[in-house]
Amino acid sequence: MNRKDFLKSSTLFGAAALVLPTTNTFANNLADNSIDKLVDANGNYIHQTLPYSENFLEPYMDAETLHLHYTFHHGGAVKGANKDLQMIKKALDENNLETVDFWTKKLSYHFSSHILHSIFWTNLTNKSNLPKGDLLKRIEKSFGSFDRLKVLIAATAKNVDGNGWGIVAYQPYSDSLVVLQCENHEKLTQWGAIPILVIDVWEHAYYLKYKNKRTDFVDALFNIINWDNVALRLNDALKLTS
Ligand code: MN3
């Protein structure tokens, strides 16, 4: 798929998501690679099982935090997104668009949460590894070195105002990797950017173990980032947009 087709199908997907099953190439690529599958054949959002046991990321991420985070925070977003979608459908069916702006805003929040959490779980592993190959080359091209990226993404994540995420994304419009500071789940993106590494700095992600020390949590996460997964995601993003 070339970039023109991608943009065209993205637009179509955006408009058709309410009524059609997902046939979009990006979603299919992700499902084929078993990275994540966020919707079923009918376009409803689904909550995949975690790719590991809840104590897998100990001691850096404790099992209780992971359980609550995955079950109630991520799970709640999936439920919320399905409700928002139903409410938008209902508004269209009944031709009553009075509250549709509310549900559209909610859907942006909930589905963005679903997307980022799905990426977050697979971005983590219990054995440390480092970026290599094409990913490392891309990092060096965009940031100068891996160390410079680490400093940038860590500072960006630690300094989010309130709840949010630090994100490394592939930006097809500039053909480069970019670092984003996301507030909540859906704010402060660059259109088109595809997240490949996400760091959840909502308090629910760390408060049981790290209390108010968000900085310690972000530093600890660097012990469990699965750079092979980040590389796989970059590869998919490049294939999608080339
Ligand atoms: Mn979270």
Short mmCIF file of C-alpha atoms and ligand atoms in Angstrom, two decimals:
data_model
loop_
_atom_site.label_atom_id
_atom_site.label_comp_id
_atom_site.label_asym_id
_atom_site.label_seq_id
_atom_site.Cartn_x
_atom_site.Cartn_y
_atom_site.Cartn_z
CA MET A 1 0.00 0.00 0.00
CA ASN A 2 1.46 3.34 -0.94
CA ARG A 3 1.07 6.52 1.05
CA LYS A 4 -1.77 7.81 -1.10
CA ASP A 5 -3.75 4.61 -0.61
CA PHE A 6 -2.98 4.68 3.08
CA LEU A 7 -4.32 8.18 3.47
CA LYS A 8 -7.35 7.28 1.41
CA SER A 9 -8.11 4.12 3.40
CA SER A 10 -7.50 5.94 6.69
CA THR A 11 -10.10 8.49 5.73
CA LEU A 12 -12.53 5.77 4.73
CA PHE A 13 -11.87 3.88 7.93
CA GLY A 14 -12.56 6.96 9.95
CA ALA A 15 -15.90 7.44 8.28
CA ALA A 16 -16.92 3.80 8.09
CA ALA A 17 -15.81 2.58 11.51
CA LEU A 18 -19.29 2.89 12.90
CA VAL A 19 -20.94 0.51 10.52
CA LEU A 20 -18.37 -1.72 8.82
CA PRO A 21 -16.11 -4.48 10.08
CA THR A 22 -12.44 -3.51 10.16
CA THR A 23 -10.70 -4.31 6.92
CA ASN A 24 -8.06 -1.64 7.26
CA THR A 25 -4.55 -2.77 6.44
CA PHE A 26 -2.92 -1.40 9.56
CA ALA A 27 -5.25 -3.28 11.89
CA ASN A 28 -4.82 -6.45 9.85
CA ASN A 29 -1.04 -6.18 9.89
CA LEU A 30 -1.09 -5.85 13.64
CA ALA A 31 -3.41 -8.83 14.02
CA ASP A 32 -1.35 -10.99 11.63
CA ASN A 33 1.79 -10.22 13.58
CA SER A 34 -0.02 -11.05 16.83
CA ILE A 35 1.10 -7.72 18.25
CA ASP A 36 -2.35 -6.56 19.16
CA LYS A 37 -5.90 -6.91 18.02
CA LEU A 38 -8.15 -4.16 19.24
CA VAL A 39 -11.42 -4.89 17.44
CA ASP A 40 -13.42 -7.98 16.49
CA ALA A 41 -14.87 -8.78 13.06
CA ASN A 42 -17.90 -6.61 13.81
CA GLY A 43 -15.88 -3.53 14.72
CA ASN A 44 -16.46 -3.89 18.48
CA TYR A 45 -13.52 -3.22 20.76
CA ILE A 46 -12.03 -6.27 22.50
CA HIS A 47 -9.71 -6.61 25.46
CA GLN A 48 -6.98 -9.12 24.61
CA THR A 49 -5.40 -11.19 27.36
CA LEU A 50 -2.04 -10.00 28.63
CA PRO A 51 0.91 -11.54 26.77
CA TYR A 52 2.40 -12.71 30.12
CA SER A 53 1.50 -13.46 33.74
CA GLU A 54 0.84 -10.60 36.14
CA ASN A 55 4.13 -11.11 38.04
CA PHE A 56 6.20 -11.30 34.84
CA LEU A 57 7.51 -7.72 35.14
CA GLU A 58 8.46 -7.94 38.83
CA PRO A 59 10.21 -6.26 40.55
CA TYR A 60 10.02 -3.20 38.30
CA MET A 61 6.25 -3.44 37.88
CA ASP A 62 4.49 -5.28 40.70
CA ALA A 63 1.77 -7.85 40.07
CA GLU A 64 -0.94 -5.98 42.00
CA THR A 65 -0.41 -2.79 40.01
CA LEU A 66 -0.37 -4.72 36.76
CA HIS A 67 -3.58 -6.56 37.70
CA LEU A 68 -5.50 -3.40 38.60
CA HIS A 69 -4.08 -1.46 35.67
CA TYR A 70 -4.86 -4.09 33.05
CA THR A 71 -8.24 -5.18 34.45
CA PHE A 72 -9.86 -1.94 35.55
CA HIS A 73 -8.09 0.91 33.80
CA HIS A 74 -7.46 -0.67 30.39
CA GLY A 75 -10.58 -2.86 30.67
CA GLY A 76 -12.68 0.14 31.62
CA ALA A 77 -11.50 2.02 28.56
CA VAL A 78 -12.55 -0.88 26.30
CA LYS A 79 -16.03 -0.95 27.85
CA GLY A 80 -16.25 2.83 27.61
CA ALA A 81 -15.22 2.86 23.96
CA ASN A 82 -17.92 0.30 23.08
CA LYS A 83 -20.55 2.33 24.88
CA ASP A 84 -19.44 5.54 23.12
CA LEU A 85 -19.65 3.80 19.75
CA GLN A 86 -23.17 2.53 20.54
CA MET A 87 -24.30 5.99 21.62
CA ILE A 88 -23.03 7.54 18.37
CA LYS A 89 -24.83 4.84 16.37
CA LYS A 90 -28.01 5.46 18.37
CA ALA A 91 -27.79 9.19 17.75
CA LEU A 92 -27.47 8.55 14.01
CA ASP A 93 -30.29 5.96 14.01
CA GLU A 94 -32.59 8.35 15.83
CA ASN A 95 -31.36 11.40 13.96
CA ASN A 96 -30.85 13.12 17.28
CA LEU A 97 -27.40 14.67 17.24
CA GLU A 98 -27.74 16.84 20.31
CA THR A 99 -25.23 14.94 22.46
CA VAL A 100 -23.09 13.42 19.72
CA ASP A 101 -20.20 15.81 20.39
CA PHE A 102 -20.00 14.47 23.96
CA TRP A 103 -19.80 10.82 22.81
CA THR A 104 -17.33 11.63 20.07
CA LYS A 105 -15.04 13.24 22.62
CA LYS A 106 -15.47 10.27 24.95
CA LEU A 107 -14.65 7.83 22.15
CA SER A 108 -11.46 9.70 21.36
CA TYR A 109 -10.46 9.41 25.02
CA HIS A 110 -11.44 5.76 25.52
CA PHE A 111 -10.19 4.35 22.22
CA SER A 112 -6.90 6.25 22.54
CA SER A 113 -6.54 4.70 25.99
CA HIS A 114 -7.23 1.24 24.50
CA ILE A 115 -4.64 1.78 21.76
CA LEU A 116 -1.92 3.08 24.07
CA HIS A 117 -2.44 0.42 26.76
CA SER A 118 -2.41 -2.36 24.14
CA ILE A 119 0.94 -1.05 22.89
CA PHE A 120 2.26 -0.52 26.44
CA TRP A 121 1.86 -4.18 27.53
CA THR A 122 3.76 -5.52 24.55
CA ASN A 123 6.44 -2.81 24.85
CA LEU A 124 7.51 -4.46 28.14
CA THR A 125 9.40 -7.66 28.89
CA ASN A 126 11.36 -9.17 31.77
CA LYS A 127 14.73 -9.33 30.09
CA SER A 128 16.59 -6.20 29.14
CA ASN A 129 17.63 -5.71 25.53
CA LEU A 130 18.73 -2.81 23.37
CA PRO A 131 17.68 -1.32 20.04
CA LYS A 132 19.62 -2.62 17.06
CA GLY A 133 19.47 -2.77 13.26
CA ASP A 134 17.05 -0.45 11.46
CA LEU A 135 15.52 0.80 14.71
CA LEU A 136 18.90 1.91 16.05
CA LYS A 137 19.75 3.59 12.72
CA ARG A 138 16.44 5.45 12.76
CA ILE A 139 17.00 6.52 16.38
CA GLU A 140 20.48 7.82 15.53
CA LYS A 141 19.18 9.65 12.48
CA SER A 142 16.36 11.38 14.37
CA PHE A 143 17.98 12.02 17.76
CA GLY A 144 21.75 11.66 17.29
CA SER A 145 22.17 8.61 19.53
CA PHE A 146 20.24 6.09 21.64
CA ASP A 147 21.38 7.87 24.82
CA ARG A 148 19.99 11.16 23.56
CA LEU A 149 16.62 9.50 22.82
CA LYS A 150 16.59 7.98 26.32
CA VAL A 151 17.23 11.36 27.93
CA LEU A 152 14.53 12.98 25.80
CA ILE A 153 11.77 10.40 26.27
CA ALA A 154 12.51 10.09 30.01
CA ALA A 155 12.34 13.87 30.58
CA THR A 156 9.22 14.12 28.42
CA ALA A 157 7.40 11.33 30.32
CA LYS A 158 8.47 12.51 33.79
CA ASN A 159 7.22 16.05 33.13
CA VAL A 160 3.72 15.38 31.81
CA ASP A 161 1.30 17.77 33.54
CA GLY A 162 -1.12 15.52 35.41
CA ASN A 163 -2.00 12.23 33.70
CA GLY A 164 -0.56 11.21 30.37
CA TRP A 165 2.09 9.41 28.38
CA GLY A 166 5.56 9.82 26.95
CA ILE A 167 5.50 8.49 23.39
CA VAL A 168 8.02 7.67 20.67
CA ALA A 169 6.25 7.61 17.31
CA TYR A 170 7.03 7.22 13.65
CA GLN A 171 5.85 10.35 11.83
CA PRO A 172 5.31 9.47 8.14
CA TYR A 173 4.89 13.09 7.02
CA SER A 174 8.48 13.89 8.07
CA ASP A 175 9.76 10.31 7.73
CA SER A 176 11.29 10.54 11.20
CA LEU A 177 10.90 9.35 14.77
CA VAL A 178 9.36 11.92 17.09
CA VAL A 179 8.84 12.19 20.84
CA LEU A 180 5.41 13.30 22.01
CA GLN A 181 4.16 14.42 25.41
CA CYS A 182 0.56 13.21 25.56
CA GLU A 183 -1.94 14.50 28.12
CA ASN A 184 -4.73 12.12 29.13
CA HIS A 185 -4.74 9.61 26.24
CA GLU A 186 -5.60 11.69 23.24
CA LYS A 187 -4.13 15.18 23.51
CA LEU A 188 -0.98 16.71 22.01
CA THR A 189 -0.42 14.27 19.17
CA GLN A 190 0.85 15.12 15.69
CA TRP A 191 -1.62 13.88 13.06
CA GLY A 192 -0.38 10.74 11.33
CA ALA A 193 2.12 9.78 14.04
CA ILE A 194 2.14 6.03 14.80
CA PRO A 195 3.22 5.22 18.38
CA ILE A 196 5.95 2.55 18.68
CA LEU A 197 6.97 3.03 22.34
CA VAL A 198 4.64 4.37 25.02
CA ILE A 199 5.26 5.10 28.70
CA ASP A 200 2.19 5.35 30.92
CA VAL A 201 2.69 7.98 33.63
CA TRP A 202 -0.84 8.06 34.98
CA GLU A 203 -0.66 7.66 38.75
CA HIS A 204 -2.46 4.29 38.49
CA ALA A 205 0.61 2.96 36.64
CA TYR A 206 2.98 3.39 39.59
CA TYR A 207 1.45 4.72 42.81
CA LEU A 208 1.18 1.44 44.78
CA LYS A 209 4.89 0.71 44.46
CA TYR A 210 6.56 4.03 43.68
CA LYS A 211 4.17 6.35 45.60
CA ASN A 212 4.74 9.91 44.37
CA LYS A 213 8.10 9.08 42.74
CA ARG A 214 7.15 9.13 39.08
CA THR A 215 10.78 9.77 38.20
CA ASP A 216 11.88 6.49 39.83
CA PHE A 217 9.14 4.61 37.99
CA VAL A 218 10.16 5.99 34.58
CA ASP A 219 13.84 5.22 35.27
CA ALA A 220 12.91 1.67 36.36
CA LEU A 221 10.89 1.07 33.19
CA PHE A 222 14.06 1.29 31.12
CA ASN A 223 15.02 -2.10 32.61
CA ILE A 224 12.01 -3.78 31.02
CA ILE A 225 11.48 -2.10 27.64
CA ASN A 226 11.19 -4.66 24.87
CA TRP A 227 13.12 -2.94 22.08
CA ASP A 228 12.45 -5.92 19.81
CA ASN A 229 8.76 -5.08 20.03
CA VAL A 230 9.50 -1.42 19.34
CA ALA A 231 11.49 -2.53 16.26
CA LEU A 232 8.59 -4.69 15.07
CA ARG A 233 6.23 -1.75 15.43
CA LEU A 234 8.57 0.55 13.52
CA ASN A 235 8.80 -2.05 10.78
CA ASP A 236 5.00 -2.23 10.52
CA ALA A 237 4.70 1.57 10.48
CA LEU A 238 7.27 1.83 7.69
CA LYS A 239 5.60 -0.91 5.64
CA LEU A 240 2.25 0.76 6.07
CA THR A 241 3.36 4.17 4.92
CA SER A 242 6.00 3.38 2.26
MN MN3 B 1 -2.81 3.36 32.26
#
